[in-house]
Structure formats: structure tokens, C-alpha cells
Amino acid sequence: MNRPSNELARGNTSKGVWPLLALNFFMADMQSGIGPFLGVFLLAHGWHSGLIGTVMTVGGIAGMLVLTPAGALIDASRHKKLFVVIPGICTVIASGLVLLSQNFWVVTLSQAATAISGGAIVPAVAGITLGIFHQAGFHRQNGHNQVYNHAGNLVGAGLSGLLGWAFGLTKVLWLAAAFGVLSIVSVLLIPSDAIDDDEARGLTRKKKEDKAEVSGFSVLLKNRTLLILAAALACFHLGNGAMLPLYGLAVVSTKQVNPSQFVAITIVVAQGVMMLVSLIATRVGEKHGYWLLLLMAFIALPIRGVVAAFVINRWGVYPVQILDGVGAGLQSVVVPALVARILHGSGRINVGQGAVMTVQGVGAALSPLIGGWIAQEIGYGPTFMILGSFALGSIALWLGFASTLRPACERRDFSRPHGSTTMLAAAE
């Protein structure tokens, strides 16, 4: 729905804010499904780390392939809530598949379905948020969304650990399905007339009677800032993607801990830190911009790799996952807001979100494959060092292209309509 003024959209934000926050809370567990518990679940059924990593990679690639097309569909669609409803249904089905069989192809299909649904829902929620709060309010609301998202992960992980300990890991799958249903209910409670579809895709008009023009898809390839950001994120996730599941396997293999409880602790610690970091990043980003925040996020991974390599025990989970919380918490707030800022005025914000997620998804998808087989050949300790070192590429890109990146990352005032399209031109 296209409305003639920002004032009307702002008047409807109060109607959509609580269902939106509830959606971010429940979709956290829906996105990952059994998530990090999958490795432990399959290990208990006789699988080895190499094959577990392969299944995770196949699922990651499937999710990666739909991100950019999903973003394009979300930009064009006038029914953005469907892109949450359909993934919710897919999550329920995917959880049922793993319950039915631990056959390689069944598990692979389940993980592909979960990854596809999780990939589509992220740009959808970003688009809905932008459509309700517009560019001027997107950074702050996205920060609040991430706090609730991390809180959902924390609660979901805690419940998963409790259910897994008391009733077995199969109950974790039932929980993921329940969160999928609650996500569907939450998004349906958001009033459709609260979402401005032009604002949701980043179209701008100097006057309300002006016709907004959509840029071609080539804007993504021509935008140097966007390409550097995507490449830096790809390097980071190439190392980060396998760190948590492999660390869980490494400690569980020492037989010092209960598997489901330990995996739950790894998630709870990280998500608790992410909640705090998301709040800090929201405030700091509004005042000082994003460049330093992302640099800090990249630096956290090499340190985490070193710590993980030398502290493979039940106590190592705390420093390892605190560092994960710092890196992921900063990125969860900064990256969507930075992409929205870079592409503001293009009408391609959601396809841009999907494209950046696709590129970083390449790294995340390859990470379990690389990490799983390396760990099987040379052990967990050296593998964590290798995985952590991939983020050095991110740091090199961020420092090497600082002169290009800093202007895009600086604090901007989008409350004035006449300055709203300058970022896109400056970034090309």
C-alpha cells in the first residue's frame, strides 16, 4: 500500500511495533530449527564430523541461493507478510522430516528447507521494518528487533537444552515447529496498512506527488561500497560459520558435559552478550557511525579462534561465546542498517540485503565443509586457529578501503527528504 505522507506511516507504527518485536523473538528459533543441536543429534546417531559438515554446507548453499531472488520478490511484492508465513510453514515441515528419519538425504532436505525459510525471512522482516519506520527510524528499530531476536535465541536455546536433557533431542524439533507457528501468528497481527511498500524497498520522493523510480539490478554491481562490505563479510563467515558447531563437537567428544545442555549453554552465553551488544551498537551507531563497530566485529573472530584452540573444555564456552556475541551482535545491527543506507533511493534495498547475505552465505556455507574435514584430519585445536585466521581478510579489506567505507558509515540524518538520495550516488 502506498500512502501520500510519512506522517500517516508514523501514525501507524504503534500498531505494528509489538507484533514486529514478537515476530523477531519467535523467528529466532524458527530460523535455525535444531540449529547447533543438529551436530550433536547426528553424532548420537553414528555420524562423523565430515559428513555432518557436508549436510550443513548443503543446507547453507540452498539457503544462499534463494536470498537474492527472495529480496527481489520482497521489493516487488505488496504482500510482504507472506514471506514470513511461508517460511514458517516450511520450518514446521522441516522439523517433521528429521523426526521421521536420520537418513542422509532426508536430513539434507530438512536442512535445505530450514535454510531456505530462514534466508527468506530476514530480508522480509527488514523490509517490513523499513516500510513501517522509514529510513529515519530504521536503524533504531532494527536495533530493537535484534535485541528481541537474540532474546528469542536465548530463550529457545535454554528451552531446547532443558527439553533435550529431560526428554531427548527430538523435543528440540518440536520446539522449533512451535516457534514457527508463533512467528506466523505474530506477523499476521501486523496491520497491512502500517507498511509503506515504497519506503520498504527504499524508494524516495522529494514531494508526495513525485513518481519514484526504481534503479536497475546493476546498481548492486556498480556500488563499490556494497561490494567491499559483502567481501569482508564473506571472509568473516568463512571462519565463523563452523566455529560454534565444531566447538560443541570438540567439547562433547571429551565426555565432560551433557551434549544438549552444553550446546544450549553455548547459545545462551552468546545470545545474552548479543542482546547487550545490540543495544550498545544501536546507540553508538546513531552517534558515531558504523565503521569502527564493524572493524571490532571482525577483530573478535581471530581472538576467538585462538581461545577456542587452547581451551577445549566446559569452561572455555564462556570466553569463546562471549567473543561470538560481540562479533555477531555488532553485525546484526550494523549490516542491515548500512545496506539500507547505501542503497537508499534505489528501490532495491531488499534485493541488496539478500545479495549481501548471499555473498556472506557463501562463506558460511563453505565453513562447515572446510572446518569439518580439517578437524577430522588434524584435530579441533588447529582447525579453530585456521578458521579464526580467515577474518584477517575482513580486517585487511576494512582497513585497506577505509577511505571508501568511512563516508558511507558516517552518521546521517534521513529526516530531511531532500538529502535522502545522496548516499547511493556517493557510494557508486
Coordinates of C-alpha atoms in Angstrom, one line a residue:
M1 CA 0.0 0.0 0.0
N2 CA 1.4 3.4 -0.9
R3 CA 0.3 6.4 1.2
P4 CA 0.9 10.0 0.5
S5 CA 2.8 11.1 3.5
N6 CA 5.3 9.9 6.1
E7 CA 3.1 11.3 8.9
L8 CA 0.4 8.7 8.2
A9 CA 3.0 5.9 8.2
R10 CA 4.4 7.2 11.5
G11 CA 0.9 7.2 12.9
N12 CA 0.6 3.5 12.3
T13 CA 3.9 2.5 13.9
S14 CA 2.3 1.9 17.3
K15 CA 0.0 -0.6 15.8
G16 CA 2.8 -2.7 14.3
V17 CA 5.7 -2.4 16.8
W18 CA 4.7 -5.1 19.3
P19 CA 3.8 -7.7 16.7
L20 CA 7.1 -6.9 14.9
L21 CA 9.1 -7.4 18.1
A22 CA 7.2 -10.6 18.9
L23 CA 8.0 -11.8 15.3
N24 CA 11.7 -11.2 15.8
F25 CA 11.5 -13.1 19.1
F26 CA 9.8 -16.2 17.8
M27 CA 11.5 -16.2 14.4
A28 CA 14.9 -16.6 16.1
D29 CA 14.4 -20.2 16.9
M30 CA 12.3 -20.8 13.8
Q31 CA 15.2 -19.7 11.6
S32 CA 17.7 -22.2 12.9
G33 CA 15.4 -25.0 13.8
I34 CA 17.5 -27.7 15.5
G35 CA 20.5 -25.5 14.5
P36 CA 23.6 -26.1 16.6
F37 CA 21.9 -29.1 18.2
L38 CA 22.0 -30.9 14.8
G39 CA 25.6 -31.9 15.0
V40 CA 25.2 -33.4 18.5
F41 CA 21.9 -35.1 17.3
L42 CA 23.6 -36.7 14.3
L43 CA 26.7 -37.6 16.3
A44 CA 24.5 -39.6 18.6
H45 CA 23.1 -41.4 15.6
G46 CA 26.6 -42.5 14.4
W47 CA 27.5 -39.7 12.0
H48 CA 31.1 -38.3 11.7
S49 CA 32.1 -34.6 11.7
G50 CA 33.0 -34.6 8.0
L51 CA 29.5 -35.8 6.9
I52 CA 27.8 -33.6 9.4
G53 CA 29.7 -30.6 8.0
T54 CA 28.7 -31.7 4.5
V55 CA 25.0 -31.7 5.4
M56 CA 25.3 -28.2 7.0
T57 CA 27.0 -26.9 3.9
V58 CA 24.4 -28.3 1.5
G59 CA 21.7 -26.6 3.6
G60 CA 23.7 -23.4 3.7
I61 CA 24.1 -23.4 -0.1
A62 CA 20.3 -24.0 -0.6
G63 CA 19.5 -21.0 1.7
M64 CA 22.1 -18.9 0.0
L65 CA 20.7 -19.4 -3.5
V66 CA 17.3 -18.0 -2.6
L67 CA 18.4 -14.9 -0.8
T68 CA 18.8 -12.5 -3.7
P69 CA 15.7 -13.7 -5.6
A70 CA 13.7 -13.5 -2.4
G71 CA 14.9 -10.0 -1.8
A72 CA 13.8 -9.0 -5.4
L73 CA 10.4 -10.6 -4.7
I74 CA 10.1 -8.8 -1.4
D75 CA 10.9 -5.5 -3.1
A76 CA 8.2 -6.0 -5.8
S77 CA 5.6 -7.6 -3.5
R78 CA 2.6 -5.7 -1.9
H79 CA 2.1 -8.7 0.4
K80 CA 5.4 -8.8 2.4
K81 CA 3.9 -10.7 5.3
L82 CA 3.6 -13.8 3.1
F83 CA 7.4 -14.1 3.1
V84 CA 7.2 -14.8 6.8
V85 CA 4.1 -17.1 6.7
I86 CA 5.5 -19.4 4.0
P87 CA 8.9 -19.9 5.7
G88 CA 7.1 -20.6 9.0
I89 CA 5.2 -23.4 7.3
C90 CA 8.4 -24.7 5.8
T91 CA 10.1 -24.8 9.3
V92 CA 7.3 -26.9 10.7
I93 CA 7.6 -29.4 7.8
A94 CA 11.4 -29.5 8.0
S95 CA 11.3 -30.3 11.7
G96 CA 8.9 -33.2 11.0
L97 CA 11.3 -34.6 8.4
V98 CA 14.2 -35.0 10.8
L99 CA 11.9 -36.7 13.3
L100 CA 10.8 -39.2 10.7
S101 CA 14.3 -40.3 9.6
Q102 CA 18.0 -39.6 10.1
N103 CA 18.8 -40.8 6.5
F104 CA 21.4 -38.6 4.8
W105 CA 19.0 -37.4 2.1
V106 CA 16.1 -36.8 4.5
V107 CA 18.3 -34.8 6.8
T108 CA 19.8 -32.9 3.9
L109 CA 16.4 -32.0 2.6
S110 CA 15.3 -30.8 6.0
Q111 CA 18.3 -28.6 6.4
A112 CA 17.8 -27.2 2.9
A113 CA 14.2 -26.3 3.7
T114 CA 15.2 -24.7 7.0
A115 CA 18.0 -22.7 5.4
I116 CA 15.7 -21.5 2.6
S117 CA 13.0 -20.4 5.0
G118 CA 15.5 -18.7 7.3
G119 CA 17.1 -17.0 4.4
A120 CA 13.8 -15.6 3.0
I121 CA 12.6 -14.3 6.3
V122 CA 15.5 -12.0 7.1
P123 CA 15.1 -9.6 4.2
A124 CA 11.3 -9.8 4.6
V125 CA 11.5 -8.6 8.2
A126 CA 14.0 -5.9 7.2
G127 CA 11.6 -4.7 4.5
I128 CA 8.6 -4.7 6.8
T129 CA 10.6 -2.7 9.4
L130 CA 11.7 -0.2 6.8
G131 CA 8.1 0.1 5.5
I132 CA 6.8 0.9 8.9
F133 CA 9.5 3.1 10.4
H134 CA 11.1 4.5 7.2
Q135 CA 14.8 5.2 6.8
A136 CA 14.9 7.8 9.6
G137 CA 13.7 5.3 12.1
F138 CA 15.1 2.1 10.7
H139 CA 18.5 2.0 12.5
R140 CA 16.9 2.3 15.9
Q141 CA 14.0 -0.1 15.3
N142 CA 16.4 -2.7 13.7
G143 CA 18.5 -2.5 16.8
H144 CA 15.4 -3.2 19.0
N145 CA 14.5 -6.0 16.6
Q146 CA 17.9 -7.6 17.1
V147 CA 17.6 -7.4 20.9
Y148 CA 14.3 -9.3 20.7
N149 CA 15.8 -11.7 18.1
H150 CA 18.7 -12.5 20.4
A151 CA 16.4 -12.8 23.4
G152 CA 14.4 -15.3 21.3
N153 CA 17.5 -17.3 20.5
L154 CA 18.5 -17.3 24.2
V155 CA 15.1 -18.5 25.4
G156 CA 14.8 -21.0 22.6
A157 CA 18.3 -22.4 23.4
G158 CA 17.5 -22.6 27.1
L159 CA 14.3 -24.4 26.4
S160 CA 16.0 -26.7 23.9
G161 CA 18.7 -27.6 26.4
L162 CA 16.1 -28.3 29.1
L163 CA 13.9 -30.3 26.8
G164 CA 16.9 -32.2 25.3
W165 CA 18.2 -33.1 28.8
A166 CA 14.8 -34.1 30.2
F167 CA 13.1 -35.7 27.2
G168 CA 15.7 -36.2 24.4
L169 CA 16.8 -34.1 21.4
T170 CA 13.7 -34.9 19.4
K171 CA 11.8 -32.5 21.6
V172 CA 14.0 -29.7 20.3
L173 CA 12.5 -30.2 16.9
W174 CA 9.0 -29.9 18.3
L175 CA 10.0 -26.6 19.9
A176 CA 11.3 -25.2 16.5
A177 CA 8.0 -26.1 14.9
A178 CA 6.1 -24.3 17.7
F179 CA 8.2 -21.2 17.2
G180 CA 7.3 -21.4 13.5
V181 CA 3.6 -21.3 14.3
L182 CA 4.0 -18.4 16.7
S183 CA 6.0 -16.5 14.1
I184 CA 3.1 -16.8 11.7
V185 CA 0.7 -15.6 14.3
S186 CA 2.9 -12.6 15.1
V187 CA 3.3 -11.3 11.5
L188 CA -0.4 -11.7 10.8
L189 CA -1.0 -9.3 13.7
I190 CA 0.9 -6.5 11.9
P191 CA -1.6 -4.2 10.2
S192 CA -1.0 -4.3 6.4
D193 CA -1.8 -0.6 6.2
A194 CA 1.1 0.2 8.5
I195 CA 3.6 -0.9 5.8
D196 CA 4.5 1.6 3.2
D197 CA 5.7 -0.5 0.2
D198 CA 7.7 2.3 -1.4
E199 CA 9.6 3.0 1.8
A200 CA 10.0 -0.7 2.4
R201 CA 12.1 -1.0 -0.8
G202 CA 14.0 2.3 -0.4
L203 CA 12.2 4.4 -2.9
T204 CA 12.2 8.1 -2.2
R205 CA 10.3 11.1 -3.5
K206 CA 11.1 14.8 -2.9
K207 CA 7.4 15.6 -3.0
K208 CA 4.5 13.3 -2.3
E209 CA 3.2 13.7 -5.9
D210 CA 6.5 12.8 -7.5
K211 CA 6.8 9.3 -9.0
A212 CA 9.6 7.3 -7.5
E213 CA 11.9 5.5 -10.0
V214 CA 13.4 2.0 -9.4
S215 CA 17.1 1.5 -10.2
G216 CA 18.2 -1.5 -12.3
F217 CA 19.8 -4.5 -10.7
S218 CA 23.1 -3.3 -12.0
V219 CA 23.2 -0.8 -9.1
L220 CA 24.3 -3.7 -6.9
L221 CA 27.4 -4.5 -9.0
K222 CA 28.3 -0.9 -9.6
N223 CA 28.2 0.0 -5.9
R224 CA 31.8 -0.3 -4.7
T225 CA 31.0 0.2 -1.0
L226 CA 28.4 -2.6 -1.1
L227 CA 30.9 -5.0 -2.9
I228 CA 33.6 -4.3 -0.3
L229 CA 31.2 -4.9 2.6
A230 CA 30.0 -8.2 1.1
A231 CA 33.5 -9.4 0.5
A232 CA 34.6 -8.6 4.1
L233 CA 31.5 -10.4 5.5
A234 CA 32.2 -13.4 3.3
C235 CA 35.7 -13.8 4.7
F236 CA 34.4 -13.4 8.3
H237 CA 31.7 -16.0 7.9
L238 CA 34.1 -18.5 6.1
G239 CA 35.7 -18.7 9.5
N240 CA 32.8 -18.1 11.8
G241 CA 30.2 -20.5 10.3
A242 CA 31.8 -23.7 11.6
M243 CA 33.2 -22.4 14.9
L244 CA 30.2 -23.0 17.1
P245 CA 29.1 -26.5 15.9
L246 CA 32.8 -27.7 15.8
Y247 CA 33.5 -26.3 19.3
G248 CA 30.4 -28.1 20.6
L249 CA 31.6 -31.3 19.0
A250 CA 35.1 -30.8 20.4
V251 CA 33.9 -30.4 24.0
V252 CA 31.2 -33.1 23.8
S253 CA 33.8 -35.6 22.4
T254 CA 35.8 -35.2 25.7
K255 CA 32.7 -36.6 27.5
Q256 CA 32.9 -33.8 30.2
V257 CA 29.4 -32.5 29.5
N258 CA 25.8 -33.4 28.7
P259 CA 25.5 -32.7 25.0
S260 CA 22.2 -30.9 24.9
Q261 CA 22.9 -28.9 28.0
F262 CA 26.3 -27.8 26.7
V263 CA 25.1 -26.8 23.3
A264 CA 22.3 -24.8 25.0
I265 CA 24.9 -23.0 27.2
T266 CA 27.0 -22.1 24.1
I267 CA 23.9 -20.4 22.6
V268 CA 22.7 -18.8 25.8
V269 CA 26.0 -17.2 26.5
A270 CA 26.4 -15.8 23.0
Q271 CA 22.8 -14.6 22.7
G272 CA 23.0 -12.9 26.1
V273 CA 26.1 -11.0 25.0
M274 CA 24.4 -10.2 21.7
M275 CA 21.5 -8.6 23.4
L276 CA 23.8 -6.2 25.3
V277 CA 26.0 -5.5 22.3
S278 CA 23.0 -4.8 20.1
L279 CA 21.8 -2.1 22.5
I280 CA 25.3 -0.6 22.6
A281 CA 25.7 -0.8 18.8
T282 CA 22.3 0.9 18.3
R283 CA 23.3 3.9 20.4
V284 CA 26.9 4.2 19.2
G285 CA 25.9 3.8 15.6
E286 CA 23.4 6.6 15.8
K287 CA 26.1 9.0 17.3
H288 CA 29.3 7.9 15.6
G289 CA 28.5 5.8 12.6
Y290 CA 29.4 2.2 11.7
W291 CA 33.0 1.9 10.5
L292 CA 34.6 1.2 13.9
L293 CA 31.8 -1.1 15.0
L294 CA 32.3 -3.4 12.1
L295 CA 36.1 -3.4 12.5
M296 CA 35.6 -4.5 16.1
A297 CA 33.3 -7.3 14.9
F298 CA 35.9 -8.6 12.5
I299 CA 38.7 -8.5 15.1
A300 CA 36.7 -10.6 17.6
L301 CA 36.9 -13.8 15.4
P302 CA 40.8 -14.3 15.3
I303 CA 40.9 -13.8 19.1
R304 CA 38.0 -16.3 19.4
G305 CA 39.9 -18.9 17.3
V306 CA 42.9 -18.7 19.5
V307 CA 40.9 -19.1 22.7
A308 CA 38.9 -22.0 21.2
A309 CA 42.1 -23.8 20.2
F310 CA 43.6 -23.7 23.7
V311 CA 40.5 -24.0 25.9
I312 CA 38.6 -27.1 24.8
N313 CA 36.6 -27.8 28.0
R314 CA 33.4 -26.9 29.7
W315 CA 34.7 -23.5 30.9
G316 CA 36.0 -22.5 27.5
V317 CA 32.5 -21.9 26.4
Y318 CA 32.3 -18.6 28.2
P319 CA 35.2 -16.6 26.6
V320 CA 34.6 -18.4 23.2
Q321 CA 30.9 -17.5 23.1
I322 CA 31.3 -14.0 24.6
L323 CA 33.5 -13.2 21.6
D324 CA 30.9 -14.7 19.3
G325 CA 28.3 -12.4 20.9
V326 CA 30.5 -9.4 20.3
G327 CA 31.1 -10.1 16.6
A328 CA 27.6 -11.3 15.7
G329 CA 25.8 -8.7 17.9
L330 CA 27.6 -5.8 16.2
Q331 CA 26.9 -7.2 12.7
S332 CA 23.3 -7.9 13.4
V333 CA 22.6 -4.2 14.0
V334 CA 25.1 -2.6 11.6
V335 CA 24.9 -4.6 8.4
P336 CA 21.2 -4.3 7.7
A337 CA 21.3 -0.6 8.5
L338 CA 24.4 0.0 6.4
V339 CA 23.0 -1.8 3.4
A340 CA 19.7 0.2 3.7
R341 CA 21.7 3.4 3.9
I342 CA 24.0 2.6 1.0
L343 CA 21.0 1.7 -1.3
H344 CA 18.6 4.4 -0.1
G345 CA 16.8 5.9 -3.0
S346 CA 17.4 2.9 -5.4
G347 CA 14.3 0.9 -4.7
R348 CA 16.5 -2.1 -4.4
I349 CA 17.2 -2.3 -0.7
N350 CA 15.8 -5.7 0.0
V351 CA 17.4 -7.3 -3.0
G352 CA 20.6 -5.6 -1.8
Q353 CA 20.1 -7.2 1.7
G354 CA 19.6 -10.5 0.0
A355 CA 22.7 -10.1 -2.2
V356 CA 24.9 -9.2 0.7
M357 CA 23.5 -12.2 2.7
T358 CA 24.2 -14.4 -0.3
V359 CA 27.8 -13.4 -0.5
Q360 CA 28.4 -13.8 3.2
G361 CA 26.4 -17.1 2.9
V362 CA 29.0 -18.4 0.6
G363 CA 31.5 -18.2 3.4
A364 CA 29.1 -19.5 6.0
A365 CA 28.1 -22.5 3.8
L366 CA 31.7 -23.5 3.0
S367 CA 32.8 -23.1 6.6
P368 CA 31.3 -26.3 8.0
L369 CA 32.6 -28.3 5.0
I370 CA 36.1 -26.9 5.3
G371 CA 36.1 -27.0 9.1
G372 CA 34.6 -30.4 9.4
W373 CA 37.1 -32.2 7.2
I374 CA 40.1 -30.3 8.6
A375 CA 39.0 -31.2 12.1
Q376 CA 38.7 -34.8 11.1
E377 CA 42.2 -34.8 9.7
I378 CA 44.3 -32.7 12.0
G379 CA 42.1 -32.2 15.1
Y380 CA 40.0 -29.4 16.6
G381 CA 42.6 -27.1 18.0
P382 CA 44.5 -26.3 14.8
T383 CA 41.1 -26.1 13.0
F384 CA 40.0 -23.3 15.3
M385 CA 43.2 -21.4 14.6
I386 CA 42.7 -21.7 10.8
L387 CA 39.0 -20.7 11.0
G388 CA 39.8 -17.6 13.1
S389 CA 42.5 -16.5 10.6
F390 CA 40.0 -16.1 7.8
A391 CA 38.8 -12.9 9.4
L392 CA 42.2 -11.3 8.8
G393 CA 41.0 -10.9 5.2
S394 CA 38.0 -9.0 6.5
I395 CA 40.2 -6.7 8.6
A396 CA 42.6 -6.1 5.7
L397 CA 39.6 -5.1 3.4
W398 CA 38.1 -2.8 6.0
L399 CA 41.4 -1.0 6.7
G400 CA 42.6 -1.0 3.1
F401 CA 39.4 0.6 1.8
A402 CA 38.8 2.8 4.8
S403 CA 38.7 6.0 2.6
T404 CA 35.8 4.5 0.6
L405 CA 34.0 2.9 3.5
R406 CA 34.1 5.7 6.1
P407 CA 31.9 8.2 4.3
A408 CA 29.2 5.5 3.9
C409 CA 29.5 4.6 7.5
E410 CA 29.2 8.1 8.9
R411 CA 26.2 9.3 10.9
R412 CA 23.5 10.6 8.6
D413 CA 20.2 12.5 9.1
F414 CA 17.5 11.0 7.0
S415 CA 14.7 13.0 8.5
R416 CA 15.2 15.6 5.7
P417 CA 13.7 14.4 2.5
H418 CA 16.0 16.4 0.1
G419 CA 19.1 14.7 1.4
S420 CA 17.9 11.2 1.1
T421 CA 19.4 10.0 -2.2
T422 CA 22.9 11.3 -1.7
M423 CA 24.3 8.0 -0.2
L424 CA 23.6 6.0 -3.3
A425 CA 25.4 8.4 -5.6
A426 CA 28.3 8.8 -3.2
A427 CA 28.8 5.0 -2.9
E428 CA 29.0 4.3 -6.6

